[in-house]
Coordinates of C-alpha atoms and ligand atoms in Angstrom, one line a residue:
M1 CA 0.0 0.0 0.0
T2 CA 1.2 3.5 -0.9
N3 CA 0.0 6.6 1.0
I4 CA -0.8 9.2 -1.6
L5 CA -1.8 12.8 -0.7
C6 CA -3.2 15.5 -2.8
I7 CA -3.0 19.1 -1.6
G8 CA -5.8 21.2 -3.1
A9 CA -9.3 19.9 -3.4
G10 CA -10.4 22.2 -6.3
Y11 CA -11.5 21.1 -9.8
V12 CA -8.2 19.5 -10.6
G13 CA -7.4 17.7 -7.3
G14 CA -11.1 16.9 -6.6
S15 CA -11.8 15.3 -9.9
T16 CA -8.5 13.4 -10.6
M17 CA -7.8 11.8 -7.3
P18 CA -11.1 10.0 -6.8
I19 CA -10.6 8.5 -10.3
I20 CA -7.1 7.4 -9.5
A21 CA -8.3 6.0 -6.2
S22 CA -11.0 4.0 -7.9
H23 CA -8.3 2.3 -10.0
C24 CA -5.9 1.7 -7.1
P25 CA -8.0 0.1 -4.4
E26 CA -4.9 -1.1 -2.5
D27 CA -3.5 2.4 -2.1
R28 CA -4.7 5.0 0.3
F29 CA -5.6 8.5 -1.0
V30 CA -6.2 11.6 1.1
I31 CA -7.2 15.0 -0.4
V32 CA -6.5 18.0 1.9
D33 CA -7.4 21.6 1.5
I34 CA -7.1 24.8 3.7
N35 CA -10.7 25.5 2.8
E36 CA -12.9 23.8 5.5
A37 CA -16.2 24.5 3.7
R38 CA -14.9 22.8 0.6
I39 CA -13.6 19.7 2.4
A40 CA -17.0 19.5 4.3
A41 CA -18.7 19.6 0.9
W42 CA -16.5 16.8 -0.5
Q43 CA -17.6 14.8 2.6
S44 CA -21.3 15.5 2.1
D45 CA -23.9 14.4 -0.4
Q46 CA -23.6 17.7 -2.3
L47 CA -20.1 17.8 -3.9
P48 CA -18.6 21.3 -4.3
I49 CA -18.3 20.9 -8.1
Y50 CA -20.6 19.6 -10.8
E51 CA -18.9 17.1 -13.0
P52 CA -20.9 14.4 -14.8
G53 CA -20.1 10.9 -13.4
L54 CA -17.9 12.1 -10.6
D55 CA -20.5 11.7 -7.8
E56 CA -20.8 8.0 -8.4
I57 CA -17.0 7.5 -8.2
V58 CA -16.7 9.5 -5.0
W59 CA -19.5 7.5 -3.4
R60 CA -17.7 4.3 -4.4
T61 CA -14.3 5.3 -3.0
R62 CA -15.0 7.7 -0.2
D63 CA -14.1 6.4 3.3
K64 CA -12.8 3.2 1.7
N65 CA -9.4 4.2 0.2
L66 CA -10.2 7.9 -0.4
F67 CA -10.5 10.5 2.5
F68 CA -11.0 14.2 2.6
S69 CA -9.4 16.3 5.4
T70 CA -8.1 19.7 6.5
E71 CA -5.3 18.2 8.6
I72 CA -2.7 19.0 6.1
D73 CA 0.4 18.7 8.4
R74 CA -0.5 15.2 9.7
H75 CA -1.2 13.8 6.2
I76 CA 2.0 15.3 4.8
A77 CA 4.0 13.3 7.4
E78 CA 2.3 10.1 6.4
A79 CA 2.5 10.4 2.6
E80 CA 5.0 8.9 0.2
I81 CA 3.7 10.6 -2.9
I82 CA 2.3 14.2 -2.7
F83 CA 0.4 15.7 -5.6
V84 CA 0.1 19.4 -5.4
S85 CA -2.9 21.0 -7.1
V86 CA -3.2 24.3 -5.3
N87 CA -4.2 27.3 -7.5
T88 CA -1.7 29.3 -9.4
P89 CA -3.6 32.4 -10.4
T90 CA -2.3 35.3 -12.5
K91 CA -0.3 37.7 -10.3
T92 CA -2.2 40.8 -9.5
F93 CA 0.6 42.8 -8.0
G94 CA 4.3 43.6 -8.3
R95 CA 6.6 42.4 -11.1
G96 CA 4.7 40.5 -13.8
A97 CA 1.3 41.6 -12.5
G98 CA -1.5 40.6 -14.9
R99 CA 0.7 38.0 -16.6
A100 CA 3.1 36.0 -14.5
A101 CA 1.7 33.1 -12.4
D102 CA 1.4 33.8 -8.7
L103 CA 3.4 31.1 -7.1
Q104 CA 2.9 32.0 -3.4
Y105 CA 0.6 29.1 -2.7
W106 CA 2.9 26.7 -4.3
E107 CA 5.9 27.9 -2.4
K108 CA 4.0 28.0 0.8
T109 CA 2.9 24.4 0.2
A110 CA 6.5 23.3 -0.6
R111 CA 7.7 24.8 2.7
Q112 CA 4.8 23.1 4.5
I113 CA 5.8 19.8 3.0
L114 CA 9.4 20.3 4.1
K115 CA 8.4 21.3 7.7
N116 CA 6.2 18.2 8.2
S117 CA 8.3 15.6 6.6
N118 CA 10.4 13.0 8.4
S119 CA 10.9 10.7 5.3
S120 CA 11.9 11.2 1.7
K121 CA 9.0 11.8 -0.7
I122 CA 8.0 12.3 -4.3
V123 CA 6.3 15.7 -4.9
V124 CA 4.2 15.9 -8.0
E125 CA 3.4 19.2 -9.7
K126 CA -0.2 18.8 -10.8
S127 CA -0.9 22.5 -11.0
T128 CA 0.0 24.3 -14.2
L129 CA 3.3 26.1 -13.5
P130 CA 5.8 28.2 -15.4
V131 CA 8.6 26.2 -17.0
R132 CA 11.5 25.7 -14.5
T133 CA 9.3 26.0 -11.4
A134 CA 10.4 22.5 -10.3
E135 CA 13.9 23.8 -10.0
A136 CA 12.9 26.4 -7.3
M137 CA 10.8 23.7 -5.6
E138 CA 13.7 21.3 -5.5
R139 CA 15.9 23.9 -3.9
I140 CA 13.3 24.7 -1.2
L141 CA 12.5 21.0 -0.5
N142 CA 16.1 19.8 -0.5
S143 CA 17.3 22.6 1.7
N144 CA 16.7 20.5 4.7
G145 CA 19.7 19.5 6.8
N146 CA 18.3 16.1 7.9
G147 CA 19.2 13.9 4.9
L148 CA 15.7 13.8 3.4
H149 CA 15.5 13.7 -0.4
F150 CA 12.6 15.0 -2.4
D151 CA 12.1 14.1 -6.1
V152 CA 10.0 16.7 -7.9
L153 CA 8.0 15.4 -10.9
S154 CA 5.8 17.3 -13.3
N155 CA 2.5 15.6 -14.2
P156 CA 0.2 18.2 -15.7
E157 CA -3.5 17.6 -16.0
F158 CA -5.1 17.8 -19.4
L159 CA -8.7 17.0 -18.5
A160 CA -11.4 19.4 -19.5
E161 CA -14.2 20.3 -17.3
G162 CA -17.5 18.6 -18.1
T163 CA -15.7 15.6 -19.5
A164 CA -13.2 15.2 -16.7
V165 CA -14.3 11.7 -15.8
R166 CA -14.1 10.4 -19.4
D167 CA -10.8 12.2 -20.0
M168 CA -9.3 10.7 -16.9
Q169 CA -10.6 7.2 -17.5
S170 CA -9.3 7.1 -21.0
P171 CA -6.8 9.9 -21.6
N172 CA -5.1 10.7 -24.9
R173 CA -1.9 10.7 -22.9
I174 CA -0.4 11.0 -19.4
L175 CA 2.7 13.2 -19.2
I176 CA 5.3 12.7 -16.6
G177 CA 8.4 14.8 -16.4
G178 CA 11.3 14.0 -14.1
R179 CA 15.0 14.6 -13.6
E180 CA 17.4 12.4 -15.6
T181 CA 19.1 11.2 -12.4
E182 CA 18.8 7.7 -11.0
S183 CA 16.5 8.9 -8.2
G184 CA 14.5 11.1 -10.6
Q185 CA 13.9 8.1 -12.9
K186 CA 12.9 5.9 -10.0
A187 CA 10.3 8.5 -9.0
V188 CA 9.1 8.7 -12.6
A189 CA 8.8 4.9 -12.8
K190 CA 6.7 4.9 -9.5
L191 CA 4.2 7.3 -11.0
V192 CA 4.1 5.5 -14.3
E193 CA 3.3 2.3 -12.4
L194 CA 0.4 4.1 -10.7
Y195 CA -1.2 5.2 -14.0
A196 CA -0.4 2.0 -15.7
R197 CA -3.0 0.2 -13.6
W198 CA -5.6 1.4 -16.1
I199 CA -3.9 3.3 -18.8
P200 CA -2.1 1.5 -21.7
R201 CA 1.7 2.0 -21.2
E202 CA 2.1 3.5 -24.7
R203 CA -0.1 6.4 -23.7
I204 CA 2.1 7.3 -20.8
I205 CA 4.8 9.7 -22.0
T206 CA 7.9 10.4 -19.9
T207 CA 10.0 13.5 -20.6
N208 CA 12.5 15.8 -18.9
L209 CA 11.0 18.1 -16.3
W210 CA 11.1 21.2 -18.4
S211 CA 9.4 19.7 -21.4
S212 CA 6.6 18.5 -19.2
E213 CA 6.1 21.8 -17.5
L214 CA 6.2 23.7 -20.9
S215 CA 3.9 21.2 -22.7
K216 CA 1.0 22.0 -20.5
L217 CA 1.2 25.7 -21.3
V218 CA 1.7 25.0 -24.9
A219 CA -1.2 22.5 -25.2
N220 CA -3.6 25.1 -23.8
A221 CA -2.1 27.9 -25.9
F222 CA -2.6 25.8 -29.1
L223 CA -6.2 24.9 -28.2
A224 CA -7.1 28.5 -27.4
Q225 CA -5.3 29.6 -30.6
R226 CA -7.6 27.5 -32.7
I227 CA -10.7 29.1 -31.1
S228 CA -9.2 32.6 -31.6
S229 CA -8.4 31.8 -35.2
I230 CA -11.9 30.6 -36.1
N231 CA -13.4 33.5 -34.1
S232 CA -11.3 36.0 -36.1
I233 CA -12.7 34.5 -39.3
S234 CA -16.2 34.7 -37.9
A235 CA -15.8 38.5 -37.9
L236 CA -14.8 38.4 -41.5
C237 CA -17.8 36.0 -42.3
E238 CA -20.2 38.6 -40.9
K239 CA -18.9 41.1 -43.4
T240 CA -18.8 38.9 -46.4
E241 CA -21.9 36.6 -46.1
A242 CA -19.7 33.6 -45.8
D243 CA -21.0 31.2 -43.1
I244 CA -18.5 30.2 -40.3
S245 CA -20.0 26.8 -39.8
E246 CA -19.5 26.0 -43.5
V247 CA -16.0 27.4 -43.5
A248 CA -15.1 25.4 -40.3
N249 CA -16.5 22.2 -41.8
A250 CA -14.7 22.8 -45.1
I251 CA -11.3 23.4 -43.5
G252 CA -11.7 20.8 -40.7
R253 CA -12.2 18.0 -43.2
D254 CA -8.5 18.4 -44.0
E255 CA -7.0 15.8 -41.8
R256 CA -4.0 18.0 -41.3
I257 CA -6.2 20.7 -39.7
G258 CA -8.8 18.4 -38.1
N259 CA -12.3 19.3 -37.0
R260 CA -12.0 19.7 -33.2
F261 CA -11.9 23.1 -31.5
L262 CA -13.2 24.9 -34.5
Q263 CA -16.6 25.9 -33.0
S264 CA -16.8 29.6 -33.3
S265 CA -18.3 31.2 -30.2
V266 CA -18.7 34.3 -28.1
G267 CA -15.2 33.5 -26.8
F268 CA -13.3 31.0 -24.7
G269 CA -13.4 31.0 -20.9
G270 CA -12.3 28.8 -18.1
S271 CA -9.6 29.1 -15.5
C272 CA -6.8 27.9 -17.8
F273 CA -6.6 29.3 -21.3
K274 CA -6.1 33.0 -20.5
K275 CA -4.0 32.5 -17.5
D276 CA -1.7 30.0 -19.2
I277 CA -1.3 32.1 -22.3
L278 CA -0.5 35.2 -20.3
N279 CA 2.0 33.1 -18.4
L280 CA 3.6 31.9 -21.6
V281 CA 3.7 35.5 -22.8
Y282 CA 5.5 36.5 -19.6
L283 CA 8.0 33.7 -19.9
C284 CA 8.8 34.7 -23.5
E285 CA 9.4 38.3 -22.4
H286 CA 11.5 37.1 -19.5
Y287 CA 13.7 35.1 -21.8
G288 CA 14.1 38.0 -24.2
L289 CA 11.7 36.8 -26.9
P290 CA 9.3 39.8 -27.5
E291 CA 8.2 38.6 -31.0
V292 CA 7.1 35.3 -29.6
A293 CA 5.4 37.0 -26.7
R294 CA 3.4 39.3 -29.0
Y295 CA 2.4 36.3 -31.2
W296 CA 0.7 34.4 -28.3
E297 CA -0.7 37.5 -26.7
Q298 CA -2.8 38.1 -29.8
V299 CA -4.7 34.9 -28.9
V300 CA -6.0 36.6 -25.7
L301 CA -6.6 39.9 -27.4
M302 CA -8.6 38.3 -30.2
N303 CA -10.8 36.6 -27.5
E304 CA -11.4 39.9 -25.7
Y305 CA -12.3 41.4 -29.1
Q306 CA -14.8 38.6 -29.7
E307 CA -16.6 39.1 -26.4
S308 CA -16.8 42.8 -26.7
R309 CA -17.8 42.6 -30.4
F310 CA -20.7 40.3 -29.4
A311 CA -22.1 42.7 -26.8
A312 CA -21.6 45.7 -29.1
N313 CA -23.5 43.8 -31.9
M314 CA -26.4 43.2 -29.5
V315 CA -26.6 46.9 -28.6
A316 CA -26.3 48.0 -32.3
S317 CA -28.9 45.6 -33.5
M318 CA -31.4 46.7 -30.8
F319 CA -31.6 50.2 -32.2
N320 CA -28.4 51.3 -30.5
T321 CA -29.8 51.2 -27.0
V322 CA -30.5 48.5 -24.4
A323 CA -31.1 50.9 -21.5
G324 CA -34.0 49.7 -19.4
K325 CA -34.5 46.7 -21.7
R326 CA -34.9 43.3 -20.2
I327 CA -32.4 40.9 -21.7
A328 CA -32.3 37.2 -20.8
L329 CA -28.9 35.5 -20.7
F330 CA -29.2 31.8 -21.3
G331 CA -26.1 30.3 -19.6
A332 CA -23.5 31.6 -17.2
A333 CA -21.1 28.7 -17.1
F334 CA -18.0 29.1 -19.3
K335 CA -19.1 26.0 -21.2
A336 CA -21.8 23.3 -20.9
N337 CA -21.8 20.6 -18.3
T338 CA -20.0 22.6 -15.6
S339 CA -21.0 24.9 -12.8
D340 CA -17.7 26.8 -13.3
T341 CA -18.0 30.5 -14.3
R342 CA -14.3 31.5 -14.1
E343 CA -13.4 33.8 -17.0
S344 CA -16.8 33.0 -18.5
P345 CA -17.6 35.0 -21.6
A346 CA -21.2 35.1 -20.4
L347 CA -20.2 37.2 -17.5
E348 CA -18.2 39.5 -19.7
V349 CA -21.3 40.1 -21.9
C350 CA -23.3 40.6 -18.8
R351 CA -20.9 43.3 -17.5
A352 CA -20.9 45.1 -20.9
L353 CA -24.7 45.1 -21.1
L354 CA -25.0 46.3 -17.5
E355 CA -22.8 49.2 -18.4
E356 CA -25.4 50.0 -21.1
H357 CA -28.0 50.0 -18.3
A358 CA -29.8 46.8 -19.6
K359 CA -31.9 44.9 -17.1
I360 CA -30.2 41.5 -17.0
V361 CA -31.8 38.2 -16.1
I362 CA -29.4 35.2 -15.9
T363 CA -30.5 31.6 -16.1
D364 CA -28.3 28.5 -15.9
P365 CA -29.0 25.0 -14.7
Y366 CA -25.9 24.7 -12.5
A367 CA -23.8 27.9 -12.5
M368 CA -26.0 30.6 -11.0
E369 CA -24.4 30.6 -7.5
N370 CA -20.9 30.9 -9.0
A371 CA -22.1 33.6 -11.4
S372 CA -23.5 35.6 -8.6
Q373 CA -20.2 35.3 -6.6
D374 CA -18.1 36.2 -9.6
L375 CA -20.2 39.3 -10.5
G376 CA -19.5 40.7 -7.0
E377 CA -21.4 43.9 -6.4
L378 CA -22.9 43.8 -9.9
A379 CA -24.9 40.7 -8.9
A380 CA -27.3 43.0 -7.0
R381 CA -28.3 44.5 -10.4
V382 CA -29.0 41.1 -12.0
V383 CA -32.1 38.8 -11.6
F384 CA -31.2 35.1 -11.3
E385 CA -34.0 32.9 -12.6
P386 CA -33.7 29.1 -12.8
D387 CA -36.5 28.7 -15.3
P388 CA -35.5 29.9 -18.8
Y389 CA -39.2 30.4 -19.8
A390 CA -39.6 32.8 -16.8
A391 CA -36.3 34.5 -17.6
A392 CA -37.4 35.2 -21.2
K393 CA -40.9 36.5 -20.3
S394 CA -41.3 40.1 -21.4
A395 CA -37.6 40.2 -22.5
H396 CA -36.6 42.2 -25.5
A397 CA -33.8 39.8 -26.2
I398 CA -32.3 36.4 -25.4
A399 CA -28.6 35.7 -25.7
I400 CA -27.4 32.1 -25.7
L401 CA -24.0 32.2 -24.0
T402 CA -23.5 28.6 -22.9
E403 CA -24.2 25.7 -25.1
W404 CA -26.3 23.8 -22.7
K405 CA -28.2 21.0 -24.6
Q406 CA -31.4 21.9 -22.8
Y407 CA -31.5 25.3 -24.4
A408 CA -31.7 23.7 -27.8
E409 CA -34.7 21.7 -26.7
L410 CA -36.9 24.6 -25.4
D411 CA -40.2 25.6 -26.9
Y412 CA -39.2 28.7 -28.7
E413 CA -42.7 29.4 -30.0
R414 CA -43.9 29.7 -26.4
I415 CA -40.9 31.8 -25.6
Y416 CA -41.5 34.1 -28.6
H417 CA -45.1 34.8 -27.6
S418 CA -44.1 35.8 -24.1
M419 CA -41.4 38.3 -25.2
A420 CA -41.6 42.0 -26.0
K421 CA -41.6 42.7 -29.8
P422 CA -39.6 42.9 -31.9
A423 CA -38.0 39.9 -30.2
F424 CA -34.3 39.4 -30.7
L425 CA -32.2 36.3 -30.3
F426 CA -28.4 36.4 -30.2
D427 CA -26.9 33.0 -30.4
G428 CA -23.3 33.2 -29.0
R429 CA -22.8 29.5 -29.5
N430 CA -24.5 28.8 -32.8
L431 CA -26.6 26.3 -30.9
L432 CA -30.1 26.7 -32.3
N433 CA -31.9 26.3 -35.6
H434 CA -31.8 29.8 -36.8
K435 CA -34.0 29.4 -39.8
K436 CA -36.8 28.0 -37.6
L437 CA -36.4 30.8 -35.1
F438 CA -36.7 33.3 -37.8
E439 CA -39.8 31.7 -39.1
L440 CA -41.3 31.9 -35.6
G441 CA -40.8 35.7 -35.7
F442 CA -37.4 36.2 -34.0
N443 CA -34.7 38.5 -35.4
V444 CA -31.8 36.1 -35.2
Y445 CA -28.1 37.1 -34.9
S446 CA -25.5 34.5 -34.6
I447 CA -21.7 34.2 -34.8
G448 CA -20.1 34.4 -38.2
K449 CA -23.4 34.1 -40.2
P450 CA -25.6 36.6 -41.9
P451 CA -28.3 37.9 -39.5
L452 CA -31.9 36.7 -40.2
T453 CA -33.9 39.8 -39.5
R454 CA -37.0 41.6 -40.8
L455 CA -35.6 44.9 -39.6
V456 CA -34.2 47.1 -42.3
N457 CA -31.0 49.2 -41.9
V458 CA -30.3 47.8 -38.4
G459 CA -27.5 45.5 -39.4
L460 CA -24.4 44.5 -37.5
T461 CA -21.9 47.2 -36.8
S462 CA -18.7 46.1 -35.1
A463 CA -17.7 48.6 -32.5
Ligands
UDX1 C1 -5.9 25.1 -10.0 C2 -5.3 26.1 -11.0 O1 -6.3 27.0 -11.3 C3 -4.7 25.4 -12.2 O2 -3.9 26.3 -12.9 C4 -3.8 24.4 -11.8 O3 -3.4 23.7 -12.9 C5 -4.4 23.5 -10.7 O4 -4.9 24.2 -9.7 P1 -8.3 24.2 -9.8 O5 -8.2 22.9 -9.1 O6 -9.4 24.4 -10.8 O7 -7.0 24.5 -10.6 O8 -8.2 25.4 -8.7 P2 -9.2 25.7 -7.5 O9 -10.5 25.1 -7.8 O10 -9.0 27.1 -7.2 O11 -8.5 24.7 -6.4 C6 -7.4 25.0 -5.7 C7 -7.6 24.5 -4.2 O12 -6.3 24.6 -3.5 C8 -8.6 25.4 -3.5 O13 -9.6 24.5 -3.0 C9 -7.8 26.0 -2.4 O14 -8.5 26.2 -1.2 C10 -6.6 25.0 -2.2 N1 -5.4 25.6 -1.6 C11 -4.9 26.8 -2.1 C12 -4.8 25.0 -0.5 O15 -5.3 23.9 -0.1 N2 -3.7 25.5 0.0 C13 -3.2 26.7 -0.4 O16 -2.2 27.2 0.1 C14 -3.8 27.3 -1.5
UDX2 C1 -9.0 23.3 -21.1 C2 -8.2 22.2 -21.9 O1 -9.1 21.7 -22.9 C3 -7.8 21.1 -20.9 O2 -7.0 20.2 -21.7 C4 -6.9 21.7 -19.8 O3 -6.6 20.7 -18.9 C5 -7.8 22.8 -19.1 O4 -8.2 23.8 -20.0 P1 -11.5 23.5 -20.1 O5 -11.1 24.9 -19.8 O6 -12.1 22.7 -19.1 O7 -10.2 22.7 -20.6 O8 -12.5 23.5 -21.4 P2 -12.4 23.4 -23.0 O9 -13.3 22.4 -23.4 O10 -11.0 23.4 -23.4 O11 -13.1 24.8 -23.4 C6 -12.5 26.0 -23.1 C7 -13.3 27.2 -23.6 O12 -13.3 27.2 -25.0 C8 -14.8 27.1 -23.3 O13 -15.3 28.4 -23.0 C9 -15.4 26.6 -24.5 O14 -16.8 26.9 -24.7 C10 -14.6 27.2 -25.6 N1 -14.6 26.5 -26.9 C11 -14.1 25.3 -27.0 C12 -15.0 27.2 -28.0 O15 -15.4 28.4 -28.0 N2 -14.9 26.5 -29.2 C13 -14.5 25.3 -29.4 O16 -14.4 24.8 -30.5 C14 -14.0 24.6 -28.2

């Protein structure tokens, strides 16, 4: 039996560890966190995150070989392998503010591991970190005078929210980076062995530490770049009567391009893409590569453009004013099948419309609590309505901002009749059947497609 600890019970730690535990019944897993309420939620019937299929795995493993606790020090002492998945947000102060990763939680955790250890351990970076962070961690951890040795490994997480369970049960690849020393390679082998219990060996890639750290940033940068690329073309489609879905299909059929991550949208959100790209940009600047930095920065700028363009198009289409108009936002989560609203484009659109003095109603099946928290003081100016039909009642416009399947299945005829006229529908995810909606009476505006409207001279104007 191996004692395995995970520090950080957020989305990453909380969804990966139960799955690993379910495949390794003979090992003992403990997930700790400084946040008592979060740990209490993991111990309850109402888990703190919504992730399809995760509940069942937690029920199956919890209190058998998986435990949740706030007693960090004690569990550090007992552990042989420690995964660290504490958050690494973008720095908000000092050097690198707005770009660099804030490593204070990581460093604090490393010192806490050192203080409470009386045996050598493997420490695994699960959080996304700037390349060469492991070097600093090794220095801190191996600064002890009592002969203990710590091997630092990088094992970045590639799972996506909403499909975390599927991604972890059958990942494209598991990446493990370690030092090329004898002890480093032994640590790598130990982690490989853990994953090999259910993942085919050929899907477990081992690299040097720096390649592994960097690959995580680069994977997210490439994925986000595809979305910004297709979104940039959506703006051109709106000017030229080309249709972004047709263009995406036509280019995606080229096997060299591939058809995934070509869904044009109101923008990408989530806790990772923006943060990781800005981190990559900062690293490039740090290493004296300003041209490379500008190249990647443009992916984030294009995303911000897409979000503000969408909100500006709404205002322009609704006779250049939304002041006092009720607008129903369908979706607050940054994507479907999650309750997560971090960096959600839906909330960016909400903020932009509030600035124009619109009366905003938000509906979402799982993310309203997080949306309210993220909006802070602005939440007091927003109505939260769980029922989409009630949200749309008397509204001048609906904006689809999260691609929840249930929004495609609503009775839009009923919705149309309950709305103020002319009724507008802005589809920020190209989720609905636009022709049908137009036939029902809606003026329909989507991403990268000609608008379907009966209104003359009130076309799209990009601000
Ligand atoms: C986070 C980062 O956002 C991501 O970049 C990284 O790859 C993994 O960690 P996530 O799990 O989604 O991802 O973050 P979050 O949900 O904020 O969870 C982090 C947890 O760590 C929180 O529950 C927080 O309370 C905990 N934490 C933080 C500690 O237990 N100790 C600390 O010192 C700091
Ligand atoms: C991402 C990476 O996919 C994952 O590998 C990494 O571990 C964490 O970051 P996640 O943020 O959970 O995962 O979601 P993802 O499915 O990548 O979507 C990110 C954003 O891009 C969402 O807002 C989504 O709606 C948007 N998106 C995605 C598009 O707008 N178009 C697409 O074609 C795909």
